[in-house]
Amino acid sequence: MALAEKRKGCGAIIAVFLGDGTLGEGVVYESLNIASLWSLPVVFVVENNRYAQTTPLALNFAGDFCLRFKAFGIEAREIDTTDVTVIREAAEPIVTAVRNAGRPQALILHTYRLVPHSKGDEVRDSAEIERYRQFDPIRVLRSKLSDAEYEDALAAALSEVNEAFAQAEGDPWPDPAALLNAREELLKL
Amino acid sequence: MSTVLQALNEGMHEAMARDERVVFLGEDILDPYGGAFKVAKGLSTRYPDRVMTTPISEGAITGIATGLALRGMLPVVEIMFGDFLSLTFDQLLNHACKFRWMYNGQVRVPIVVRTPMGGRRGYGPTHSQSTEKHFMGVPGLRVVAPNALCDPKQLLINAILSNEEPTLFVEHKLLYLCRLEQTAKSQQFEITHSNSSLLNQLVSVQIAGAAIADVTIATYGYMAELVLEAIWRLATEQEVFAEVIVPTCLSPLDITPILNSIRRTGRLLTVEEGAVSLGWGSEVLSLVAEGIPQASRFAGRRLGARDLPIPTSRPLENAVLPSVQDIFDAAMRLAATK
């Protein structure tokens, strides 16, 4: 996508979100090399939530987050916060730099996952999870907002979520016939 | 009565107990989690030095297992979902399966890659596939699938301890909870076991006390459960009788038992959960066409998933994957051919 935008010359940039677990896959490093080599406008955002499904970072990850990017000539910065206002301040110059220079950069966010990866796979110490609950991004933001601002934001978010649920629950189940017809179309060469 | 999951878990424990060269690698396999589908439960507690949880690096761990095998170990790799086997493909196709032949028989690569496969749980397009057809026919690779009619524990132990070739061991997710050798089943059905080889535990099933079968159905893994439901309906509702052949070694495949059955029925239906085109059934039908005497005719059909990605939505997933009704209908159409 970034290569397409670069070739079109329209100034758009691409944000790629990765996790600490994703960094295990070899294709990540092939992509970092090419993004740098070809000067592609990509912001790599690594959300290090300290667990790859159930596996803690210590059993998953060697070395240093920023150095992995720097090894490919990609500037990288890391911050340890769940405060969206701080993340915004850190991201803004990176986004601007990628837009202006047309080169990739990386932002590493050290964070935490407050809920399980999936159903029935919570094996973490509950005391640890409780310790991190004070960093819940909503709780952190709450302290920076007036009561009225908070209530407005909460109402807007709830109404969006509720509308999505209402629509999903109200919509009819999809019709298998449409899928099978699409398959027939595919077969016409 | 134990489940396929318990049998496979016991098989892993016994293989590791019997031979200390067995090492086990995979993602999220440490206790207390014990792997996404719990086949690994208890292993890391009992054998902390021989169970290695890994980063999310399927290609690397398959390559590492290959290296361990070249240096005398018996590695077992767990890939969390069969969908992710694509990341191991280069290591298997271009490395593990070739070394015995590239080095003129001086080395063997006895690795077992175990993986849960299949859909029907609403896991969507990237966690529901049956990708084994892409691995069948790879020279040097054995593709093995247990079912609830065979002895999955012994099959897994044999694959790990008594087998020198790279092996893909395919475990359907719904099979895990199936009970082994249900008593009710053995009253409805006549189940014949013939252990033709270490990796091929051949099971054939007929309706108990039935007349000569009209149709041969060849299938494997979890689909055997659905096929048994279908042949019970065929017998009780339509008086159409089927003989079911269920091998555990899918590739390379011993076609003889299927050929022997077709000599009696003249009709063959193959049933698999994977997308039907160029699948296991295609190879079975080809082997039958080549193996059957030229003078004798047979009618054949394949049933598998429609050639589409597997949808998340339940009614769409049901429409894509082969159902009991689909097996029933396909067998009826086949039985109508002379």
Short mmCIF file of C-alpha atoms in Angstrom, two decimals:
data_model
loop_
_atom_site.label_atom_id
_atom_site.label_comp_id
_atom_site.label_asym_id
_atom_site.label_seq_id
_atom_site.Cartn_x
_atom_site.Cartn_y
_atom_site.Cartn_z
CA MET A 1 0.00 0.00 0.00
CA ALA A 2 2.79 2.43 0.89
CA LEU A 3 4.54 1.62 -2.38
CA ALA A 4 1.31 2.35 -4.26
CA GLU A 5 0.86 5.68 -2.48
CA LYS A 6 4.47 6.61 -3.14
CA ARG A 7 4.11 5.80 -6.84
CA LYS A 8 0.87 7.77 -7.04
CA GLY A 9 2.68 10.67 -5.40
CA CYS A 10 -0.42 11.72 -3.50
CA GLY A 11 1.32 12.29 -0.15
CA ALA A 12 -0.63 9.66 1.77
CA ILE A 13 1.18 7.58 4.37
CA ILE A 14 0.46 4.13 5.78
CA ALA A 15 0.33 3.16 9.45
CA VAL A 16 1.17 -0.47 10.24
CA PHE A 17 0.26 -1.76 13.71
CA LEU A 18 2.30 -4.67 15.03
CA GLY A 19 2.55 -6.37 18.41
CA ASP A 20 5.43 -7.80 20.39
CA GLY A 21 4.29 -11.25 19.22
CA THR A 22 4.31 -10.26 15.55
CA LEU A 23 8.01 -9.46 15.83
CA GLY A 24 8.65 -13.22 15.89
CA GLU A 25 7.72 -13.59 12.22
CA GLY A 26 10.54 -13.36 9.69
CA VAL A 27 8.48 -11.50 7.09
CA VAL A 28 8.48 -8.46 9.40
CA TYR A 29 12.22 -8.04 8.85
CA GLU A 30 11.98 -8.55 5.10
CA SER A 31 9.40 -5.76 5.10
CA LEU A 32 11.45 -3.41 7.29
CA ASN A 33 14.42 -3.81 4.97
CA ILE A 34 12.38 -3.08 1.86
CA ALA A 35 10.46 -0.19 3.45
CA SER A 36 13.79 1.47 4.26
CA LEU A 37 15.57 0.48 1.05
CA TRP A 38 12.78 1.86 -1.10
CA SER A 39 12.02 4.84 1.18
CA LEU A 40 8.37 4.01 1.73
CA PRO A 41 6.07 6.30 3.73
CA VAL A 42 5.20 3.95 6.60
CA VAL A 43 4.74 4.55 10.31
CA PHE A 44 5.37 1.26 12.10
CA VAL A 45 3.53 1.31 15.42
CA VAL A 46 4.54 -1.51 17.75
CA GLU A 47 2.15 -2.08 20.62
CA ASN A 48 4.19 -4.02 23.14
CA ASN A 49 1.50 -5.30 25.48
CA ARG A 50 4.04 -7.65 27.10
CA TYR A 51 2.29 -10.89 26.08
CA ALA A 52 2.05 -12.86 22.85
CA GLN A 53 -1.23 -14.67 23.53
CA THR A 54 -0.12 -16.32 26.81
CA THR A 55 3.66 -16.08 26.38
CA PRO A 56 5.38 -13.27 28.31
CA LEU A 57 7.82 -10.99 26.53
CA ALA A 58 10.77 -12.51 28.40
CA LEU A 59 10.17 -15.89 26.68
CA ASN A 60 9.51 -14.33 23.28
CA PHE A 61 11.84 -11.46 22.66
CA ALA A 62 15.61 -10.85 22.63
CA GLY A 63 17.40 -7.55 22.32
CA ASP A 64 15.86 -4.11 21.95
CA PHE A 65 12.76 -2.85 20.17
CA CYS A 66 14.23 0.36 18.75
CA LEU A 67 17.47 -1.30 17.66
CA ARG A 68 15.55 -3.79 15.52
CA PHE A 69 14.29 -0.84 13.43
CA LYS A 70 17.52 1.14 13.58
CA ALA A 71 19.39 -1.85 12.17
CA PHE A 72 17.45 -1.24 8.96
CA GLY A 73 18.04 2.52 8.98
CA ILE A 74 14.56 3.25 10.31
CA GLU A 75 14.33 5.92 13.00
CA ALA A 76 12.54 4.64 16.07
CA ARG A 77 11.27 6.07 19.31
CA GLU A 78 9.73 4.31 22.29
CA ILE A 79 7.41 5.57 25.02
CA ASP A 80 5.97 3.79 28.03
CA THR A 81 2.50 5.22 28.45
CA THR A 82 -1.18 4.55 28.09
CA ASP A 83 -2.03 8.25 27.99
CA VAL A 84 -3.50 9.00 24.57
CA THR A 85 -2.57 12.68 24.84
CA VAL A 86 1.09 11.73 25.34
CA ILE A 87 0.89 9.23 22.46
CA ARG A 88 -0.60 11.90 20.23
CA GLU A 89 2.22 14.31 21.06
CA ALA A 90 4.81 11.63 20.30
CA ALA A 91 3.13 10.46 17.11
CA GLU A 92 2.56 13.85 15.54
CA PRO A 93 6.20 14.70 14.68
CA ILE A 94 6.74 11.12 13.47
CA VAL A 95 3.73 11.27 11.15
CA THR A 96 4.84 14.68 9.89
CA ALA A 97 8.39 13.47 9.31
CA VAL A 98 7.23 10.39 7.39
CA ARG A 99 4.94 12.58 5.31
CA ASN A 100 7.66 15.11 4.55
CA ALA A 101 10.67 12.84 4.09
CA GLY A 102 8.82 9.90 2.56
CA ARG A 103 10.79 7.52 4.73
CA PRO A 104 9.61 4.98 7.30
CA GLN A 105 9.77 5.58 11.04
CA ALA A 106 8.74 3.55 14.03
CA LEU A 107 6.94 4.32 17.27
CA ILE A 108 7.10 1.71 20.02
CA LEU A 109 4.37 1.94 22.65
CA HIS A 110 4.95 -0.04 25.82
CA THR A 111 1.50 -0.84 27.10
CA TYR A 112 -0.48 -3.67 28.67
CA ARG A 113 -3.39 -5.93 27.75
CA LEU A 114 -6.08 -5.77 30.43
CA VAL A 115 -8.21 -8.61 28.99
CA PRO A 116 -7.37 -12.12 27.73
CA HIS A 117 -6.13 -12.69 24.17
CA SER A 118 -9.13 -14.93 23.54
CA LYS A 119 -11.68 -16.84 25.57
CA GLY A 120 -10.40 -19.19 28.25
CA ASP A 121 -6.72 -18.36 27.88
CA GLU A 122 -6.08 -16.07 30.85
CA VAL A 123 -3.12 -17.54 32.73
CA ARG A 124 -1.59 -14.30 34.03
CA ASP A 125 -1.35 -13.44 37.71
CA SER A 126 -4.52 -11.52 38.59
CA ALA A 127 -2.54 -9.25 40.95
CA GLU A 128 -0.41 -8.21 37.98
CA ILE A 129 -3.48 -7.37 35.92
CA GLU A 130 -4.91 -5.35 38.83
CA ARG A 131 -1.64 -3.44 39.14
CA TYR A 132 -1.90 -2.37 35.51
CA ARG A 133 -5.56 -1.45 35.80
CA GLN A 134 -4.55 2.00 37.08
CA PHE A 135 -3.06 2.53 33.61
CA ASP A 136 -6.31 1.74 31.81
CA PRO A 137 -6.24 4.40 29.06
CA ILE A 138 -9.83 5.42 29.80
CA ARG A 139 -9.03 5.89 33.47
CA VAL A 140 -5.90 7.91 32.60
CA LEU A 141 -7.80 10.14 30.19
CA ARG A 142 -10.67 10.57 32.65
CA SER A 143 -8.40 12.46 35.03
CA LYS A 144 -7.60 14.98 32.28
CA LEU A 145 -11.20 15.71 31.32
CA SER A 146 -13.91 17.72 33.02
CA ASP A 147 -16.93 15.74 34.18
CA ALA A 148 -18.98 17.17 31.32
CA GLU A 149 -16.34 16.30 28.71
CA TYR A 150 -16.05 12.80 30.08
CA GLU A 151 -19.81 12.24 30.15
CA ASP A 152 -20.13 13.53 26.56
CA ALA A 153 -17.33 11.29 25.28
CA LEU A 154 -18.71 8.29 27.12
CA ALA A 155 -22.22 8.88 25.78
CA ALA A 156 -20.93 9.26 22.22
CA ALA A 157 -18.87 6.06 22.46
CA LEU A 158 -21.71 4.08 24.05
CA SER A 159 -24.20 5.23 21.48
CA GLU A 160 -21.86 4.22 18.63
CA VAL A 161 -21.30 0.77 20.16
CA ASN A 162 -24.98 0.28 20.97
CA GLU A 163 -25.98 1.28 17.44
CA ALA A 164 -23.50 -1.22 15.99
CA PHE A 165 -24.90 -3.98 18.24
CA ALA A 166 -28.48 -3.06 17.40
CA GLN A 167 -27.72 -3.16 13.69
CA ALA A 168 -25.83 -6.46 13.93
CA GLU A 169 -28.61 -8.06 15.97
CA GLY A 170 -31.36 -6.64 13.76
CA ASP A 171 -29.81 -7.52 10.41
CA PRO A 172 -30.92 -10.80 8.82
CA TRP A 173 -28.43 -13.68 8.67
CA PRO A 174 -26.49 -13.61 5.40
CA ASP A 175 -27.96 -15.63 2.56
CA PRO A 176 -25.80 -18.60 1.53
CA ALA A 177 -27.29 -18.38 -1.98
CA ALA A 178 -25.56 -15.04 -2.56
CA LEU A 179 -22.21 -16.58 -1.61
CA LEU A 180 -22.73 -19.58 -3.87
CA ASN A 181 -23.76 -17.32 -6.76
CA ALA A 182 -20.59 -15.30 -6.26
CA ARG A 183 -18.69 -18.58 -6.47
CA GLU A 184 -20.39 -19.37 -9.80
CA GLU A 185 -19.32 -15.94 -11.07
CA LEU A 186 -15.73 -16.73 -10.09
CA LEU A 187 -15.79 -19.85 -12.24
CA LYS A 188 -16.64 -17.89 -15.40
CA LEU A 189 -13.30 -17.30 -16.99
CA MET B 1 -14.21 -43.38 28.29
CA SER B 2 -11.45 -41.23 26.94
CA THR B 3 -11.53 -38.59 24.24
CA VAL B 4 -9.25 -38.16 21.24
CA LEU B 5 -7.74 -35.17 23.06
CA GLN B 6 -6.86 -37.28 26.12
CA ALA B 7 -5.45 -40.00 23.88
CA LEU B 8 -3.19 -37.55 22.03
CA ASN B 9 -2.08 -35.95 25.30
CA GLU B 10 -1.27 -39.41 26.69
CA GLY B 11 0.57 -40.23 23.45
CA MET B 12 2.78 -37.15 23.85
CA HIS B 13 3.48 -38.03 27.49
CA GLU B 14 4.30 -41.63 26.67
CA ALA B 15 6.54 -40.76 23.72
CA MET B 16 8.50 -38.32 25.89
CA ALA B 17 8.72 -40.87 28.71
CA ARG B 18 9.90 -43.68 26.47
CA ASP B 19 12.61 -41.83 24.58
CA GLU B 20 14.56 -38.90 25.92
CA ARG B 21 15.48 -37.85 22.40
CA VAL B 22 11.92 -36.54 22.01
CA VAL B 23 11.82 -32.74 22.26
CA PHE B 24 8.73 -30.61 21.84
CA LEU B 25 8.54 -27.08 20.37
CA GLY B 26 5.60 -24.78 19.81
CA GLU B 27 3.83 -21.55 20.70
CA ASP B 28 2.05 -21.13 24.05
CA ILE B 29 2.66 -24.78 24.99
CA LEU B 30 3.83 -24.22 28.58
CA ASP B 31 1.66 -25.09 31.58
CA PRO B 32 -0.68 -23.94 32.96
CA TYR B 33 -2.01 -23.00 29.52
CA GLY B 34 -0.75 -26.21 27.89
CA GLY B 35 -1.26 -25.20 24.25
CA ALA B 36 -4.28 -23.71 22.52
CA PHE B 37 -6.07 -27.06 22.35
CA LYS B 38 -4.44 -28.67 25.42
CA VAL B 39 -2.65 -31.57 23.73
CA ALA B 40 0.50 -30.22 25.44
CA LYS B 41 -1.03 -30.19 28.93
CA GLY B 42 1.37 -31.34 31.66
CA LEU B 43 4.36 -31.85 29.36
CA SER B 44 6.32 -28.75 30.37
CA THR B 45 5.81 -29.58 34.05
CA ARG B 46 7.06 -33.13 33.61
CA TYR B 47 9.81 -32.42 31.06
CA PRO B 48 10.83 -28.76 31.56
CA ASP B 49 14.13 -29.29 29.69
CA ARG B 50 12.57 -30.89 26.64
CA VAL B 51 9.55 -28.62 26.11
CA MET B 52 10.39 -25.29 24.49
CA THR B 53 7.86 -22.54 24.06
CA THR B 54 8.84 -20.42 21.09
CA PRO B 55 8.30 -16.97 19.63
CA ILE B 56 5.66 -16.73 16.89
CA SER B 57 8.09 -18.06 14.28
CA GLU B 58 6.60 -21.13 12.58
CA GLY B 59 9.21 -21.23 9.82
CA ALA B 60 12.11 -20.98 12.25
CA ILE B 61 10.85 -23.67 14.63
CA THR B 62 10.25 -26.09 11.76
CA GLY B 63 13.79 -25.41 10.57
CA ILE B 64 15.14 -25.80 14.11
CA ALA B 65 13.29 -29.12 14.43
CA THR B 66 14.91 -30.22 11.18
CA GLY B 67 18.34 -29.37 12.58
CA LEU B 68 17.59 -31.16 15.86
CA ALA B 69 16.51 -34.23 13.88
CA LEU B 70 19.69 -34.17 11.79
CA ARG B 71 21.67 -34.24 15.05
CA GLY B 72 19.86 -37.25 16.51
CA MET B 73 16.82 -35.83 18.31
CA LEU B 74 13.16 -36.74 17.72
CA PRO B 75 11.46 -33.33 17.54
CA VAL B 76 7.74 -32.72 17.68
CA VAL B 77 6.49 -29.30 16.56
CA GLU B 78 3.03 -27.96 17.40
CA ILE B 79 1.64 -25.38 15.00
CA MET B 80 -1.23 -23.68 16.82
CA PHE B 81 -3.62 -23.68 13.85
CA GLY B 82 -3.30 -25.66 10.61
CA ASP B 83 -3.83 -22.40 8.75
CA PHE B 84 -0.36 -21.28 9.88
CA LEU B 85 1.28 -24.34 8.32
CA SER B 86 1.80 -22.20 5.23
CA LEU B 87 4.64 -20.56 7.18
CA THR B 88 6.33 -23.96 7.61
CA PHE B 89 5.92 -25.00 3.99
CA ASP B 90 9.32 -23.91 2.68
CA GLN B 91 11.12 -25.62 5.55
CA LEU B 92 9.22 -28.85 4.90
CA LEU B 93 9.13 -28.82 1.10
CA ASN B 94 12.63 -27.54 0.38
CA HIS B 95 14.57 -28.76 3.41
CA ALA B 96 13.20 -31.41 5.80
CA CYS B 97 11.70 -33.63 3.10
CA LYS B 98 14.71 -33.46 0.79
CA PHE B 99 17.72 -33.99 3.03
CA ARG B 100 17.52 -37.80 3.11
CA TRP B 101 17.63 -37.77 -0.69
CA MET B 102 20.08 -34.88 -1.17
CA TYR B 103 22.59 -36.56 1.14
CA ASN B 104 22.21 -39.98 -0.41
CA GLY B 105 20.55 -41.64 2.56
CA GLN B 106 23.24 -40.64 5.07
CA VAL B 107 20.73 -38.66 7.13
CA ARG B 108 17.11 -38.92 8.19
CA VAL B 109 14.79 -36.13 9.34
CA PRO B 110 12.37 -37.74 11.81
CA ILE B 111 10.22 -34.72 12.69
CA VAL B 112 6.51 -34.70 13.46
CA VAL B 113 4.57 -31.48 12.87
CA ARG B 114 1.26 -31.69 14.75
CA THR B 115 -1.53 -29.24 14.08
CA PRO B 116 -5.23 -28.72 14.77
CA MET B 117 -7.21 -28.40 11.58
CA GLY B 118 -10.72 -27.69 10.38
CA GLY B 119 -13.77 -25.48 10.84
CA ARG B 120 -17.33 -25.60 12.25
CA ARG B 121 -16.43 -23.45 15.24
CA GLY B 122 -17.03 -20.00 13.76
CA TYR B 123 -13.32 -19.16 13.83
CA GLY B 124 -13.43 -17.51 10.39
CA PRO B 125 -11.31 -17.67 7.25
CA THR B 126 -7.83 -17.84 8.83
CA HIS B 127 -8.46 -20.28 11.72
CA SER B 128 -10.82 -22.84 10.14
CA GLN B 129 -9.17 -24.28 7.06
CA SER B 130 -8.20 -27.83 6.28
CA THR B 131 -4.90 -27.14 4.55
CA GLU B 132 -3.53 -30.69 4.47
CA LYS B 133 -4.21 -31.11 0.75
CA HIS B 134 -1.38 -28.66 0.04
CA PHE B 135 1.03 -31.02 1.82
CA MET B 136 -0.18 -34.29 0.32
CA GLY B 137 1.98 -35.39 -2.55
CA VAL B 138 5.07 -33.57 -1.29
CA PRO B 139 7.76 -36.16 -1.98
CA GLY B 140 9.16 -37.51 1.28
CA LEU B 141 6.40 -36.11 3.48
CA ARG B 142 3.88 -38.33 5.26
CA VAL B 143 0.48 -36.88 6.03
CA VAL B 144 -1.32 -38.70 8.83
CA ALA B 145 -4.73 -37.98 10.40
CA PRO B 146 -6.22 -39.78 13.40
CA ASN B 147 -9.96 -40.31 13.79
CA ALA B 148 -12.23 -41.38 16.67
CA LEU B 149 -12.43 -44.97 15.38
CA CYS B 150 -8.70 -45.71 15.50
CA ASP B 151 -6.14 -45.61 18.32
CA PRO B 152 -4.89 -42.00 18.17
CA LYS B 153 -2.51 -42.48 21.09
CA GLN B 154 -0.62 -45.35 19.47
CA LEU B 155 -0.72 -43.61 16.09
CA LEU B 156 0.97 -40.52 17.55
CA ILE B 157 3.53 -42.61 19.46
CA ASN B 158 4.35 -44.51 16.26
CA ALA B 159 4.69 -41.28 14.28
CA ILE B 160 7.16 -39.90 16.86
CA LEU B 161 9.15 -43.01 17.85
CA SER B 162 8.88 -45.53 15.00
CA ASN B 163 9.02 -43.34 11.95
CA GLU B 164 12.11 -41.86 10.35
CA GLU B 165 10.39 -39.63 7.79
CA PRO B 166 9.06 -36.06 8.14
CA THR B 167 5.40 -36.35 9.08
CA LEU B 168 2.48 -33.95 9.24
CA PHE B 169 0.00 -35.07 11.91
CA VAL B 170 -3.43 -33.52 11.30
CA GLU B 171 -5.84 -33.27 14.25
CA HIS B 172 -9.32 -31.95 13.51
CA LYS B 173 -10.48 -29.51 16.22
CA LEU B 174 -13.88 -31.17 16.64
CA LEU B 175 -12.21 -34.57 16.90
CA TYR B 176 -10.56 -33.57 20.18
CA LEU B 177 -13.82 -33.90 22.10
CA CYS B 178 -15.00 -37.04 20.33
CA ARG B 179 -15.08 -40.14 22.50
CA LEU B 180 -13.17 -43.17 21.35
CA GLU B 181 -15.07 -46.31 20.30
CA GLN B 182 -18.52 -45.31 21.49
CA THR B 183 -20.52 -48.33 22.67
CA ALA B 184 -23.64 -47.10 20.88
CA LYS B 185 -21.65 -46.90 17.67
CA SER B 186 -20.47 -50.47 17.91
CA GLN B 187 -24.11 -51.64 18.17
CA GLN B 188 -25.20 -49.71 15.07
CA PHE B 189 -22.09 -50.43 13.06
CA GLU B 190 -19.72 -53.25 12.30
CA ILE B 191 -16.28 -51.73 12.78
CA THR B 192 -13.29 -53.67 11.44
CA HIS B 193 -9.73 -52.72 12.34
CA SER B 194 -6.76 -53.82 10.34
CA ASN B 195 -3.44 -52.32 11.33
CA SER B 196 -1.89 -52.38 7.92
CA SER B 197 1.17 -50.42 9.07
CA LEU B 198 2.47 -48.30 11.92
CA LEU B 199 1.02 -45.12 10.46
CA ASN B 200 -1.96 -46.54 8.63
CA GLN B 201 -4.55 -47.87 11.07
CA LEU B 202 -7.20 -48.91 8.63
CA VAL B 203 -10.80 -48.90 9.83
CA SER B 204 -13.76 -50.07 7.77
CA VAL B 205 -17.34 -49.59 8.86
CA GLN B 206 -20.62 -51.09 7.74
CA ILE B 207 -24.16 -51.00 9.09
CA ALA B 208 -24.41 -53.99 11.43
CA GLY B 209 -26.11 -56.92 9.72
CA ALA B 210 -26.51 -55.05 6.43
CA ALA B 211 -26.84 -56.55 2.97
CA ILE B 212 -24.00 -56.12 0.47
CA ALA B 213 -23.06 -52.42 0.29
CA ASP B 214 -24.19 -50.24 -2.63
CA VAL B 215 -21.57 -47.53 -2.16
CA THR B 216 -17.99 -47.26 -0.89
CA ILE B 217 -17.22 -44.07 1.01
CA ALA B 218 -13.56 -43.17 1.56
CA THR B 219 -12.94 -40.50 4.18
CA TYR B 220 -10.59 -39.53 7.01
CA GLY B 221 -10.35 -37.66 10.30
CA TYR B 222 -13.39 -35.94 11.75
CA MET B 223 -15.39 -36.37 8.52
CA ALA B 224 -15.70 -40.06 9.42
CA GLU B 225 -18.06 -38.99 12.24
CA LEU B 226 -20.34 -37.18 9.79
CA VAL B 227 -20.12 -40.03 7.30
CA LEU B 228 -21.30 -42.51 9.95
CA GLU B 229 -24.32 -40.30 10.68
CA ALA B 230 -25.07 -40.13 6.98
CA ILE B 231 -24.77 -43.87 6.33
CA TRP B 232 -27.09 -44.60 9.26
CA ARG B 233 -29.70 -42.32 7.65
CA LEU B 234 -29.08 -43.85 4.21
CA ALA B 235 -29.67 -47.31 5.62
CA THR B 236 -32.70 -46.54 7.79
CA GLU B 237 -34.43 -44.02 5.49
CA GLN B 238 -33.51 -45.25 2.02
CA GLU B 239 -32.20 -48.80 2.40
CA VAL B 240 -29.02 -47.68 0.71
CA PHE B 241 -26.03 -49.35 2.33
CA ALA B 242 -22.53 -47.96 2.41
CA GLU B 243 -19.16 -49.37 3.34
CA VAL B 244 -16.81 -46.76 4.81
CA ILE B 245 -13.03 -46.98 4.50
CA VAL B 246 -11.09 -44.73 6.88
CA PRO B 247 -7.29 -44.73 6.53
CA THR B 248 -5.02 -42.73 8.83
CA CYS B 249 -2.12 -42.38 6.40
CA LEU B 250 -3.45 -40.04 3.71
CA SER B 251 -0.27 -39.52 1.74
CA PRO B 252 1.28 -41.69 0.53
CA LEU B 253 -1.97 -43.63 0.32
CA ASP B 254 -2.48 -47.39 0.22
CA ILE B 255 -5.37 -47.63 -2.25
CA THR B 256 -5.79 -51.43 -1.96
CA PRO B 257 -8.56 -51.49 0.68
CA ILE B 258 -10.56 -48.89 -1.25
CA LEU B 259 -10.09 -50.86 -4.48
CA ASN B 260 -11.20 -54.07 -2.75
CA SER B 261 -14.37 -52.38 -1.54
CA ILE B 262 -15.17 -50.91 -4.99
CA ARG B 263 -14.92 -54.40 -6.47
CA ARG B 264 -17.97 -55.19 -4.32
CA THR B 265 -19.90 -51.90 -4.73
CA GLY B 266 -18.83 -50.41 -8.07
CA ARG B 267 -19.35 -46.93 -6.60
CA LEU B 268 -16.98 -44.61 -4.73
CA LEU B 269 -17.68 -41.38 -2.85
CA THR B 270 -14.75 -39.53 -1.31
CA VAL B 271 -15.46 -37.16 1.58
CA GLU B 272 -13.09 -34.54 2.99
CA GLU B 273 -13.56 -31.20 4.76
CA GLY B 274 -10.97 -29.29 2.72
CA ALA B 275 -11.79 -27.45 -0.50
CA VAL B 276 -12.63 -30.17 -3.00
CA SER B 277 -10.58 -29.15 -6.06
CA LEU B 278 -7.28 -31.00 -6.37
CA GLY B 279 -7.82 -32.49 -2.94
CA TRP B 280 -7.40 -35.91 -1.35
CA GLY B 281 -10.48 -37.24 -3.15
CA SER B 282 -9.02 -36.26 -6.52
CA GLU B 283 -5.98 -38.44 -5.82
CA VAL B 284 -8.11 -41.31 -4.51
CA LEU B 285 -10.25 -41.28 -7.66
CA SER B 286 -7.13 -41.16 -9.85
CA LEU B 287 -5.55 -44.12 -8.04
CA VAL B 288 -8.79 -46.06 -8.35
CA ALA B 289 -9.10 -45.25 -12.06
CA GLU B 290 -5.55 -46.56 -12.57
CA GLY B 291 -5.91 -49.54 -10.26
CA ILE B 292 -9.22 -50.96 -11.31
CA PRO B 293 -9.21 -53.63 -14.06
CA GLN B 294 -9.99 -52.05 -17.42
CA ALA B 295 -13.03 -54.20 -18.00
CA SER B 296 -14.76 -53.21 -14.76
CA ARG B 297 -16.57 -49.91 -14.55
CA PHE B 298 -17.09 -47.77 -11.49
CA ALA B 299 -18.91 -44.55 -10.70
CA GLY B 300 -17.12 -41.93 -8.60
CA ARG B 301 -17.89 -38.62 -6.90
CA ARG B 302 -15.94 -36.28 -4.66
CA LEU B 303 -17.39 -34.30 -1.78
CA GLY B 304 -15.48 -31.59 0.05
CA ALA B 305 -15.83 -27.92 0.95
CA ARG B 306 -16.86 -25.58 -1.81
CA ASP B 307 -13.81 -23.82 -3.25
CA LEU B 308 -14.19 -20.64 -1.21
CA PRO B 309 -12.53 -19.11 1.85
CA ILE B 310 -14.36 -20.25 5.00
CA PRO B 311 -16.77 -17.56 6.22
CA THR B 312 -17.12 -16.55 9.87
CA SER B 313 -20.92 -16.27 9.71
CA ARG B 314 -22.49 -19.55 10.81
CA PRO B 315 -24.99 -20.02 7.95
CA LEU B 316 -22.30 -19.18 5.38
CA GLU B 317 -19.74 -21.49 7.01
CA ASN B 318 -22.36 -24.24 6.98
CA ALA B 319 -23.01 -23.61 3.30
CA VAL B 320 -19.31 -23.89 2.43
CA LEU B 321 -18.40 -26.99 4.48
CA PRO B 322 -19.74 -30.45 3.61
CA SER B 323 -22.59 -31.53 5.91
CA VAL B 324 -24.24 -34.84 6.80
CA GLN B 325 -27.02 -33.88 4.36
CA ASP B 326 -24.44 -33.26 1.60
CA ILE B 327 -22.95 -36.71 2.21
CA PHE B 328 -26.43 -38.25 2.20
CA ASP B 329 -27.35 -36.48 -1.08
CA ALA B 330 -24.06 -37.33 -2.80
CA ALA B 331 -24.36 -40.99 -1.81
CA MET B 332 -27.97 -41.08 -3.05
CA ARG B 333 -27.00 -39.61 -6.42
CA LEU B 334 -24.18 -42.11 -6.68
CA ALA B 335 -26.38 -45.04 -5.65
CA ALA B 336 -28.77 -44.11 -8.47
CA THR B 337 -26.04 -44.65 -11.09
CA LYS B 338 -25.94 -48.09 -12.66
#
